[in-house]
Coordinates of C-alpha atoms in Angstrom, one line a residue:
Chain S
X20 CA 20.8 28.1 -7.0
X21 CA 17.5 27.1 -8.2
X22 CA 17.4 25.7 -12.2
X23 CA 14.7 24.8 -13.8
X24 CA 15.1 23.9 -17.6
X25 CA 12.6 23.4 -19.8
X26 CA 9.8 22.4 -17.2
X27 CA 6.2 20.8 -18.7
X28 CA 3.5 19.3 -16.5
X29 CA 0.4 18.2 -17.8
X30 CA -2.2 17.2 -15.8
X31 CA -5.5 14.9 -17.1
X32 CA -3.4 16.0 -20.5
X33 CA -4.0 19.4 -20.0
X34 CA 0.0 21.4 -19.9
X35 CA -0.5 23.5 -16.9
X36 CA 3.5 24.6 -17.0
X37 CA 4.6 25.0 -20.1
X38 CA 8.4 24.7 -21.3
X39 CA 9.7 27.2 -18.4
X40 CA 13.3 27.5 -18.0
X41 CA 14.3 29.9 -15.0
X42 CA 17.6 30.4 -13.2
X43 CA 17.0 31.9 -9.5
X44 CA 20.4 33.1 -7.8
X45 CA 21.4 32.5 -4.2
X46 CA 20.5 35.6 -2.1
X47 CA 18.4 37.0 -4.2
X48 CA 14.3 37.4 -4.5
X49 CA 12.7 36.2 -7.6
X50 CA 9.4 37.1 -7.7
X51 CA 6.6 35.4 -10.1
X52 CA 3.4 37.3 -11.1
X53 CA 0.5 36.4 -12.8
X54 CA -3.2 36.5 -13.2
X55 CA -5.1 33.4 -11.0
X56 CA -4.4 30.2 -12.9
X57 CA -1.4 31.1 -14.8
X58 CA 0.6 28.1 -12.5
X59 CA 2.4 30.2 -10.0
X60 CA 1.3 27.7 -7.2
X61 CA 2.2 24.5 -9.7
X62 CA 5.5 26.0 -10.2
X63 CA 6.2 27.0 -6.7
X64 CA 5.2 23.1 -5.6
X65 CA 7.2 21.9 -8.5
X66 CA 10.5 23.4 -6.9
X67 CA 9.7 22.2 -3.2
X68 CA 9.4 18.6 -4.5
X69 CA 5.6 17.9 -4.2
X70 CA 4.7 18.1 -8.0
X71 CA 6.8 16.0 -10.4
X72 CA 7.9 17.5 -13.8
X73 CA 6.2 15.6 -17.2
X74 CA 9.0 16.9 -18.7
X75 CA 12.5 18.9 -18.3
X76 CA 14.2 19.4 -14.8
X77 CA 14.5 21.0 -11.2
X78 CA 17.8 21.5 -9.5
X79 CA 18.2 23.0 -6.2
X80 CA 21.6 24.0 -5.2
X81 CA 22.4 21.0 -7.4
X82 CA 19.8 18.7 -6.0
X83 CA 17.2 17.0 -7.9
X84 CA 14.2 16.9 -5.6
X85 CA 12.9 13.8 -7.8
X86 CA 15.9 12.0 -8.1
X87 CA 17.3 9.1 -6.6
X88 CA 17.0 8.9 -2.3
X89 CA 20.9 8.3 -2.6
X90 CA 21.2 12.2 -3.2
X91 CA 20.0 13.0 0.2
X92 CA 23.3 14.2 1.6
X93 CA 23.3 17.1 -1.1
X94 CA 19.8 18.1 -0.1
X95 CA 19.2 21.9 1.0
X96 CA 16.8 22.6 3.5
X97 CA 13.4 23.7 2.0
X98 CA 11.1 26.4 3.8
X99 CA 7.4 26.9 2.0
X100 CA 4.2 28.5 2.7
X101 CA 1.9 27.5 0.4
X102 CA -1.6 28.4 -0.4
X103 CA -3.2 27.9 3.1
X104 CA -0.9 27.0 5.8
X105 CA -1.8 23.7 7.5
X106 CA -1.2 22.8 11.4
X107 CA -1.8 20.3 13.7
X108 CA -5.4 21.9 15.1
X109 CA -4.8 21.2 19.2
X110 CA -1.6 22.1 19.7
X111 CA -0.5 25.6 19.8
X112 CA 1.9 27.5 17.6
X113 CA 5.5 27.1 19.3
X114 CA 4.4 23.2 19.9
X115 CA 3.6 22.8 15.9
X116 CA 6.7 24.0 15.5
X117 CA 8.7 21.8 17.4
X118 CA 6.7 18.8 15.9
X119 CA 7.8 20.0 12.4
X120 CA 11.5 21.0 13.5
X121 CA 12.1 17.4 15.1
X122 CA 12.0 16.1 11.8
X123 CA 15.0 17.3 10.5
X124 CA 16.4 18.0 14.2
X125 CA 18.1 21.4 12.8
X126 CA 16.6 24.2 14.4
X127 CA 16.7 24.5 18.3
X128 CA 13.8 26.1 20.3
X129 CA 15.5 29.3 20.4
X130 CA 14.9 29.3 16.5
X131 CA 11.4 28.4 17.1
X132 CA 10.9 30.9 19.3
X133 CA 12.7 33.6 17.3
X134 CA 10.9 32.6 13.9
X135 CA 7.5 33.3 15.9
X136 CA 8.9 36.3 17.4
X137 CA 10.0 38.0 14.3
X138 CA 6.4 37.5 12.3
X139 CA 4.7 39.0 16.2
X140 CA 3.5 35.8 17.7
X141 CA 4.1 35.2 21.2
X142 CA 5.8 31.9 21.1
X143 CA 4.1 31.8 25.3
X144 CA 0.9 31.8 23.5
X145 CA -0.9 28.6 24.7
X146 CA -3.8 28.6 22.4
X147 CA -4.4 26.2 20.2
X148 CA -4.0 26.9 16.1
X149 CA -8.0 25.9 16.1
X150 CA -8.3 29.1 17.6
X151 CA -6.3 31.2 15.6
X152 CA -7.5 33.9 13.5
X153 CA -6.4 33.8 9.7
X154 CA -3.4 36.1 10.1
X155 CA -2.4 34.4 12.8
X156 CA -2.1 31.2 10.9
X157 CA -0.9 33.0 7.8
X158 CA 1.9 34.6 10.5
X159 CA 2.6 31.0 11.5
X160 CA 3.1 30.0 8.2
X161 CA 5.3 32.2 7.5
X162 CA 7.5 31.3 11.0
X163 CA 6.9 27.5 10.1
X164 CA 9.0 28.4 6.8
X165 CA 11.8 30.2 8.5
X166 CA 12.4 28.5 11.5
X167 CA 15.1 26.4 10.3
X168 CA 16.9 29.7 8.2
X169 CA 16.5 27.2 4.6
X170 CA 18.6 27.4 2.1
X171 CA 15.8 27.8 -0.3
X172 CA 12.4 29.6 0.5
X173 CA 9.1 29.5 -1.3
X174 CA 6.3 31.6 -0.3
X175 CA 3.2 31.8 -2.3
X176 CA 1.1 34.7 -1.3
X177 CA 2.9 35.6 2.3
X178 CA 1.0 38.8 3.1
X179 CA -2.7 37.1 2.6
X180 CA -5.1 38.2 5.5
X181 CA -2.1 40.3 7.4
X182 CA -3.0 43.7 9.0
X183 CA -0.5 46.2 8.1
X184 CA 2.2 45.3 10.6
X185 CA 2.0 41.8 9.9
X186 CA 2.7 42.8 6.2
X187 CA 5.6 44.9 7.1
X188 CA 7.0 42.0 9.6
X189 CA 6.5 39.9 6.4
X190 CA 8.4 41.6 4.1
X191 CA 11.4 42.2 6.3
X192 CA 11.5 38.1 7.4
X193 CA 11.8 37.4 3.5
X194 CA 14.4 40.6 2.7
X195 CA 16.5 39.0 6.2
X196 CA 16.5 35.4 4.6
X197 CA 17.7 36.6 1.2
X198 CA 20.2 38.6 2.8
X199 CA 21.3 35.9 4.7
X200 CA 21.9 33.7 1.6
X201 CA 18.9 32.1 1.0
X202 CA 17.5 31.7 -2.8
X203 CA 14.0 32.9 -2.3
X204 CA 10.6 32.9 -4.6
X205 CA 7.9 34.8 -3.9
X206 CA 4.5 34.8 -5.4
X207 CA 2.3 38.1 -4.9
X208 CA -0.3 39.8 -6.0
X209 CA 0.3 43.2 -4.6
X210 CA 2.5 44.9 -7.0
X211 CA 3.9 47.8 -4.6
X212 CA 5.2 44.8 -2.0
X213 CA 6.5 42.7 -5.2
X214 CA 8.3 45.8 -6.0
X215 CA 10.1 45.9 -3.0
X216 CA 10.6 42.5 -2.2
X217 CA 12.0 41.2 -5.7
X218 CA 15.3 41.6 -7.1
X219 CA 13.6 40.2 -10.7
X220 CA 10.4 39.3 -11.8
X221 CA 8.9 36.6 -13.9
X222 CA 5.0 37.4 -15.5
X223 CA 3.4 34.3 -16.0
X224 CA 0.3 33.6 -18.1
X225 CA -1.7 30.4 -18.8
X226 CA 1.3 28.4 -17.7
X227 CA 4.3 29.9 -19.5
X228 CA 6.7 32.6 -19.2
X229 CA 5.5 35.7 -21.0
X230 CA 8.5 38.2 -19.8
X231 CA 11.1 39.1 -17.3
X232 CA 12.0 42.4 -15.1
X233 CA 15.3 43.1 -13.6
X234 CA 14.8 45.6 -11.2
X235 CA 17.0 47.6 -9.9
X236 CA 18.5 46.4 -6.5
X237 CA 21.9 44.5 -5.1
X238 CA 22.0 41.3 -3.9
X239 CA 23.0 37.7 -4.7
X240 CA 25.4 36.0 -6.7
X241 CA 25.2 36.9 -10.3
Chain K
X17 CA 15.5 7.1 9.4
X18 CA 15.1 10.1 11.6
X19 CA 12.4 11.4 9.8
X20 CA 10.4 8.3 9.8
X21 CA 10.2 8.4 13.4
X22 CA 9.1 12.3 14.2
X23 CA 6.6 11.6 11.5
X24 CA 5.3 8.3 13.2
X25 CA 6.0 9.8 16.4
X26 CA 3.4 12.7 15.3
X27 CA 1.3 10.4 13.8
X28 CA 0.6 8.2 16.8
X29 CA 0.0 11.4 19.0
X30 CA -2.3 13.2 17.0
X31 CA -3.3 10.6 14.1
X32 CA -4.3 8.3 17.1
X33 CA -6.1 10.6 19.1
X34 CA -8.3 11.9 15.9
X35 CA -9.7 8.4 15.5
X36 CA -10.3 7.4 19.1
X37 CA -14.0 8.0 18.9
X38 CA -13.8 5.3 16.0
X39 CA -12.1 2.6 18.4
X40 CA -14.8 3.1 20.9
X41 CA -17.2 2.5 17.9
X42 CA -15.5 -0.8 16.7
X43 CA -15.7 -2.1 20.0
X44 CA -19.5 -1.0 20.1
X45 CA -20.0 -2.5 16.8
X46 CA -18.4 -5.9 18.1
X47 CA -20.2 -5.8 21.4
X48 CA -23.6 -5.7 19.8
X49 CA -22.9 -8.0 17.0
X50 CA -21.6 -10.7 19.4
X51 CA -24.4 -9.6 21.7
X52 CA -27.2 -10.6 18.7
X53 CA -25.6 -13.7 17.9
X54 CA -24.9 -14.7 21.3
X55 CA -28.4 -14.1 22.1
X56 CA -29.6 -15.9 19.0
X57 CA -27.4 -19.4 19.8
X58 CA -28.4 -19.3 23.5
X59 CA -32.1 -18.5 22.5
X60 CA -32.0 -21.4 20.0
X61 CA -29.9 -23.7 22.4
X62 CA -32.5 -23.1 25.1
X63 CA -35.6 -23.4 22.9
X64 CA -34.5 -27.0 21.2
X65 CA -33.2 -27.8 24.6
X66 CA -30.2 -29.5 23.6
X67 CA -27.2 -29.7 26.4
X68 CA -24.9 -27.0 25.0
X69 CA -21.3 -26.3 26.8
X70 CA -20.3 -23.7 25.0
X71 CA -16.3 -22.8 24.4
X72 CA -14.6 -19.7 23.3
X73 CA -14.3 -21.0 19.9
X74 CA -18.0 -20.8 19.8
X75 CA -17.8 -16.8 20.8
X76 CA -15.6 -16.4 17.5
X77 CA -17.8 -18.5 15.3
X78 CA -20.6 -15.8 16.9
X79 CA -18.4 -12.6 15.8
X80 CA -16.8 -13.8 12.4
X81 CA -18.5 -17.0 11.6
X82 CA -19.9 -15.0 8.6
X83 CA -22.2 -17.6 6.4
X84 CA -21.7 -21.1 5.1
X85 CA -20.4 -21.3 1.5
X86 CA -22.7 -19.9 -1.1
X87 CA -23.3 -21.4 -4.3
X88 CA -25.0 -18.9 -6.6
X89 CA -26.1 -21.7 -8.9
X90 CA -27.8 -23.4 -5.9
X91 CA -31.0 -21.1 -6.6
X92 CA -31.1 -20.2 -2.7
X93 CA -31.5 -16.7 -1.9
X94 CA -27.9 -15.2 -1.0
X95 CA -28.3 -14.1 2.7
X96 CA -25.9 -10.9 3.7
X97 CA -23.7 -11.4 6.1
X98 CA -24.6 -8.1 7.8
X99 CA -23.0 -8.7 11.5
X100 CA -19.7 -10.0 10.0
X101 CA -19.7 -7.5 7.3
X102 CA -20.6 -4.8 9.8
X103 CA -17.6 -5.6 12.0
X104 CA -14.7 -5.2 9.3
X105 CA -16.8 -2.0 7.8
X106 CA -16.4 -0.3 11.4
X107 CA -12.8 -1.4 11.6
X108 CA -11.9 -0.1 7.9
X109 CA -13.7 3.1 8.7
X110 CA -10.7 3.7 11.5
X111 CA -8.1 4.4 9.0
X112 CA -9.7 5.6 6.0
X113 CA -8.9 9.2 6.3
X114 CA -6.5 9.9 8.4
X115 CA -4.0 9.8 5.8
X116 CA -5.5 11.6 3.1
X117 CA -6.2 14.4 5.6
X118 CA -2.8 14.8 7.0
X119 CA -1.4 15.0 3.4
X120 CA -3.8 17.4 2.2
X121 CA -2.7 19.5 5.5
X122 CA 0.4 19.3 7.6
X123 CA 1.8 15.7 6.1
X124 CA 2.6 17.9 2.9
X125 CA 4.8 20.1 5.5
X126 CA 6.4 17.3 6.6
X127 CA 7.5 15.9 3.5
X128 CA 9.0 18.7 2.0
X129 CA 10.9 19.6 5.4
X130 CA 11.9 15.8 5.4
X131 CA 12.9 15.3 1.8
X132 CA 11.3 12.1 1.9
X133 CA 8.4 10.7 0.9
X134 CA 9.0 7.6 1.6
X135 CA 9.1 8.6 5.4
X136 CA 5.8 10.1 5.0
X137 CA 4.2 6.8 3.4
X138 CA 6.0 4.3 5.8
X139 CA 4.7 6.2 8.8
X140 CA 1.2 6.2 7.7
X141 CA 1.6 2.1 6.7
X142 CA 3.0 2.0 10.6
X143 CA 0.5 3.5 12.0
X144 CA -2.5 1.5 10.2
X145 CA -0.8 -1.1 11.2
X146 CA -1.1 0.4 14.9
X147 CA -4.6 0.7 14.8
X148 CA -4.8 -2.9 13.3
X149 CA -3.2 -4.0 16.4
X150 CA -5.8 -1.8 18.7
X151 CA -8.8 -3.1 16.6
X152 CA -7.8 -7.1 17.2
X153 CA -7.1 -6.1 20.9
X154 CA -10.5 -4.7 21.4
X155 CA -11.9 -7.9 18.9
X156 CA -10.3 -10.1 22.0
X157 CA -11.7 -8.4 24.7
X158 CA -15.2 -8.6 23.1
X159 CA -14.6 -12.2 22.7
X160 CA -13.4 -12.3 26.4
X161 CA -16.5 -10.8 27.6
X162 CA -18.7 -13.3 25.5
X163 CA -17.2 -16.4 26.9
X164 CA -17.1 -15.1 30.6
X165 CA -20.4 -13.9 30.3
X166 CA -21.8 -17.3 28.8
X167 CA -19.9 -19.2 31.3
X168 CA -17.7 -21.0 28.3
X169 CA -14.5 -22.7 28.3
X170 CA -11.3 -21.3 27.0
X171 CA -11.3 -23.6 24.3
X172 CA -10.8 -22.0 20.8
X173 CA -12.1 -25.2 19.1
X174 CA -16.0 -24.9 18.6
X175 CA -18.5 -27.4 19.8
X176 CA -20.6 -29.2 16.8
X177 CA -23.7 -27.6 18.8
X178 CA -22.0 -24.1 18.4
X179 CA -21.5 -24.6 14.7
X180 CA -24.7 -25.1 14.4
X181 CA -26.1 -22.5 16.1
X182 CA -24.3 -20.3 14.7
X183 CA -25.9 -21.1 11.2
X184 CA -23.2 -22.4 10.0
X185 CA -24.1 -26.3 9.3
X186 CA -23.6 -27.4 6.1
X187 CA -22.8 -30.7 4.7
X188 CA -18.9 -30.6 4.5
X189 CA -18.5 -29.3 8.1
X190 CA -15.8 -31.0 10.0
X191 CA -17.5 -34.3 11.9
X192 CA -15.5 -32.3 14.8
X193 CA -14.4 -28.9 14.4
X194 CA -10.9 -28.2 14.8
X195 CA -9.2 -25.4 16.8
X196 CA -9.5 -21.9 15.5
X197 CA -6.4 -21.3 16.8
X198 CA -4.8 -20.1 13.9
X199 CA -8.0 -18.4 12.5
X200 CA -7.4 -16.0 15.6
X201 CA -3.8 -15.4 14.6
X202 CA -4.7 -14.9 11.1
X203 CA -6.8 -12.1 12.0
X204 CA -4.3 -9.8 13.0
X205 CA -2.2 -10.0 9.5
X206 CA -5.3 -10.4 7.5
X207 CA -6.7 -7.4 8.8
X208 CA -3.7 -5.3 7.7
X209 CA -3.0 -6.6 4.3
X210 CA -6.9 -5.0 3.7
X211 CA -6.3 -1.8 5.9
X212 CA -3.1 -1.1 3.9
X213 CA -4.8 -1.8 0.2
X214 CA -7.2 1.0 1.5
X215 CA -4.6 3.0 2.4
X216 CA -3.3 3.1 -1.3
X217 CA -6.5 3.3 -2.4
X218 CA -7.8 6.2 0.0
X219 CA -4.5 8.1 -1.2
X220 CA -5.0 7.6 -4.8
X221 CA -8.7 8.0 -5.5
X222 CA -10.2 9.3 -1.9
X223 CA -11.6 7.7 0.7
X224 CA -15.2 6.9 -0.4
X225 CA -13.5 4.5 -3.5
X226 CA -11.1 3.0 -0.8
X227 CA -14.4 2.3 1.2
X228 CA -16.1 0.4 -1.8
X229 CA -12.9 -1.1 -2.4
X230 CA -12.9 -2.5 1.3
X231 CA -16.4 -3.3 0.9
X232 CA -15.7 -5.1 -2.5
X233 CA -13.1 -7.2 -1.3
X234 CA -15.3 -8.5 1.4
X235 CA -18.7 -8.8 -0.3
X236 CA -16.9 -10.6 -3.2
X237 CA -15.7 -13.2 -0.4
X238 CA -18.9 -13.7 1.4
X239 CA -20.4 -14.6 -2.4
X240 CA -17.8 -16.6 -3.6
X241 CA -15.4 -19.1 -2.1
X242 CA -11.9 -18.8 -3.7
X243 CA -8.9 -19.1 -2.0
X244 CA -7.8 -16.1 -3.7
X245 CA -10.0 -13.5 -2.1
X246 CA -8.4 -11.7 1.1
X247 CA -11.7 -11.7 3.2
X248 CA -12.3 -15.4 2.6
X249 CA -9.8 -16.2 5.3
X250 CA -11.6 -14.0 7.6
X251 CA -14.7 -16.1 7.3
X252 CA -14.3 -18.3 10.6
X253 CA -17.2 -20.4 9.2
X254 CA -15.2 -21.2 6.1
X255 CA -11.9 -22.1 8.0
X256 CA -10.3 -25.3 7.4
X257 CA -11.5 -25.9 11.5
X258 CA -15.0 -25.5 10.2
X259 CA -15.4 -26.9 6.7
X260 CA -13.5 -30.1 5.5
X261 CA -12.7 -28.1 2.4
X262 CA -12.1 -24.5 4.1
X263 CA -9.6 -22.3 3.6
X264 CA -6.4 -22.9 5.9
X265 CA -5.5 -20.0 7.8
X266 CA -1.8 -20.6 7.5
X267 CA -2.2 -19.8 3.8
X268 CA -4.5 -16.9 4.8
X269 CA -1.2 -15.6 6.9
X270 CA 1.1 -16.1 4.4
X271 CA -1.2 -14.5 1.6
X272 CA -1.8 -11.7 3.6
X273 CA 2.2 -11.0 4.5
X274 CA 2.6 -11.1 0.5
X275 CA -0.2 -8.6 0.0
X276 CA 1.2 -6.2 2.8
X277 CA 4.3 -6.3 1.7
X278 CA 3.8 -5.9 -1.9
X279 CA 1.3 -3.1 -0.9
X280 CA 4.0 -1.3 1.1
X281 CA 6.1 -1.7 -1.5
X282 CA 4.3 -0.6 -4.8
X283 CA 2.2 1.7 -2.9
X284 CA 5.6 3.3 -1.6
X285 CA 7.1 3.4 -5.5
X286 CA 3.6 5.1 -6.8
X287 CA 3.3 7.4 -4.0
X288 CA 6.9 9.2 -4.9
X289 CA 5.3 9.8 -8.0
X290 CA 2.3 11.1 -6.9
X291 CA 1.4 15.0 -7.5
X292 CA 0.4 16.3 -3.8
X293 CA -1.8 19.1 -4.7
X294 CA -3.5 21.2 -2.3
X295 CA -6.7 20.0 -0.5
X296 CA -9.6 20.6 1.3
X297 CA -7.9 20.1 4.6
X298 CA -6.3 23.3 6.4
X299 CA -5.8 21.6 9.7
X300 CA -5.2 18.6 11.4
X301 CA -6.7 17.4 14.3

């Protein structure tokens, strides 16, 4: 479960996130919607540990991503796709995943091949990342996010640059991860995709929460 | 530990590949700079017809001599040590932007997967140290080349003629120059300390500010004679081996080790609190 309590973030004197309190349950997909600049991506960066809150706290399955390193044993695995995915230009898709998976060493080659195949990328494709189209880059970003079957999955605009088939595959993968038990956070501008994916949706505007919809769908630990 | 080693492995494999051409540039600048001073030294020696038996120490002075002590109050015009600055700026350029480029790209994913900013930071510090080692090897090869070409003896003690011909004559010169062995040994730790400061500044304020900071350290060191300036110890012409009141390379090594340790520890602590926001990079070479 992801628990965000009174989270406020200021950058150079401007509050970009204001007093946000949300609880996100295991096995459920939580959607974040709002106009550009509403703070969705910043909130996601804060959740994955890339942006320290000015006030308030974040815990992921009880673990504080900004706490002391001695808590490492309790750390859940995190998969993320934020804005434009980034990889090593001179490596193929599989080689990129192998390099990143080696950091924790929990995902096996079969997991990586499975992740690539599930999003419609050929694991045997030797082309380098630099020659990938935008859609292929996005698919690789998604494969990377789910390759370790993480406890927490945070995806920002997962269907960006994807064709119809890619969108379908992306939606299916995200649903499967939630069914497996991951806590999933998704930001997406496409209302139809959000309504298909999310169990609940939080509306953000100018850095604060404006509203909350619970959609009629089963799943997760309440 | 595993995440540090795996990130370092990736940095060595991909980060070094990215800066190969910059290492070539370091070598080319050292060769060119060495040639300029070497040619000037031997042309002058021939012109004044002195019996000049050069040593490897003279070749070190050709490359790293810099300028004699400058006194702003003397009224003399400051002679910018272009050769010396060019050698170190080329070295600083090698590690200038890869860490930031990585952080704004695949490095952010590495940090999230590993859950440890320290692993990423220590890996980048290690990558900088590895690059400093490569640069010093290239400099050593350059000195060796000029030693062989000039038929100099493999002695790191410069000759009095070498000191004079390198433009480093001063009233404070040692009557008989001492060995530059300690100076040569100090080059690596001193270069590491400057590159680690640059690494920290580049992550906090960007590569251009970092390069400006490095230039400032180097320039101030040539302008003022102060044992509190790191660059002072990089000027072979101001070493105690050349000047009676010159800087001691042993102290320079300790100074560099202290600065490096502080840069790694304080830099790491500050980096763990840094916000990692989106950058321009969307792919790492």
